[in-house]
Amino acid sequence: LTCSVEDLIEAVCGELGVPRENIASRMKHKPISDARAAIAWLGVDSLGMTQTELARHLGVTQQALSFSLQRGRRLADTLILDLVPDRQP
């Protein structure tokens, strides 16, 4: 599967109902943090994107992206169920 960082951000924001402009903000509301975590996790682990590349597009530091990636991995099952509604636990 091939997609750009922008495609990934748009897809996750659309599925989780988070406005795209909030992703690069400093807001720490749970839905926005979950979206960042999903983007980090899907981008790095599934699509092979670099943390540096994703951090640049999300407007965060590489360290902050690394934290989101760890969080995304912990939330993976929940995030998959949100992003893929037909998936059974």
C-alpha atoms as one frame of an Amber mdcrd trajectory, in Angstrom:
protein
   0.000   0.000   0.000   1.390   3.381  -0.979   0.119   6.729   0.203   1.556
  10.134   0.956   1.814  11.641   4.413  -0.931  14.103   3.491  -3.196  11.258
   2.301  -2.622   9.434   5.591  -3.358  12.547   7.654  -6.541  13.261   5.681
  -7.734   9.639   5.992  -7.139   9.410   9.756  -8.658  12.835  10.416 -11.704
  11.925   8.349 -12.206   8.577  10.078 -11.727   9.954  13.588 -13.639  13.190
  12.978 -10.705  15.468  13.802 -10.317  18.676  11.788  -7.100  18.554   9.765
  -5.973  21.950  11.030  -6.004  20.686  14.639  -3.397  18.003  13.943  -0.515
  20.477  13.712  -1.775  22.531  16.651  -0.487  22.269  20.198  -3.907  21.091
  21.380  -3.786  18.022  23.611  -7.433  16.953  23.571  -7.836  13.169  23.489
  -9.361  12.923  19.979  -6.509  14.999  18.548  -3.864  13.039  20.468  -5.460
   9.779  19.309  -5.371  10.983  15.699  -1.681  11.923  15.997  -0.961   8.526
  17.574  -2.798   6.734  14.758  -0.939   8.732  12.113   2.414   7.980  13.755
   1.670   4.295  14.198   0.213   3.706  10.729   2.817   5.881   9.032   5.869
   4.292  10.640   4.809   0.690  11.255   2.528   0.073   8.275   3.713   2.447
   5.576   7.433   2.693   6.357   7.498   6.464   6.710  10.250   8.022   8.803
   9.553   9.672  12.129  11.349  12.783  10.899   9.117  13.022   7.815   5.937
  12.579   9.836   7.070  15.036  12.516   7.675  17.695   9.882   4.179  17.250
   8.408   2.528  17.209  11.831   4.398  20.280  13.032   5.926  18.513  16.031
   9.435  17.562  17.078  10.805  14.117  16.319  10.754  13.449  20.069   7.038
  14.312  20.259   6.380  12.072  17.242   8.244   9.229  18.943   5.992   9.639
  21.992   2.904   9.569  19.729   4.224   6.436  18.036   4.618   4.645  21.375
   1.120   5.737  22.343  -0.240   4.579  18.982   1.293   1.148  19.458  -0.339
   0.864  22.892  -3.695   1.944  21.459  -3.364  -0.155  18.302  -6.339  -2.458
  18.869  -8.647   0.416  19.786  -7.428   2.517  16.872  -7.894  -0.346  14.419
 -11.445  -0.862  15.626 -12.152   2.859  15.156 -10.509   3.020  11.719 -11.806
  -0.341  10.456 -15.349  -0.737  11.833 -15.926  -4.205  10.310 -12.905  -5.700
  12.122 -13.739  -8.104  14.912 -11.694  -7.942  18.169
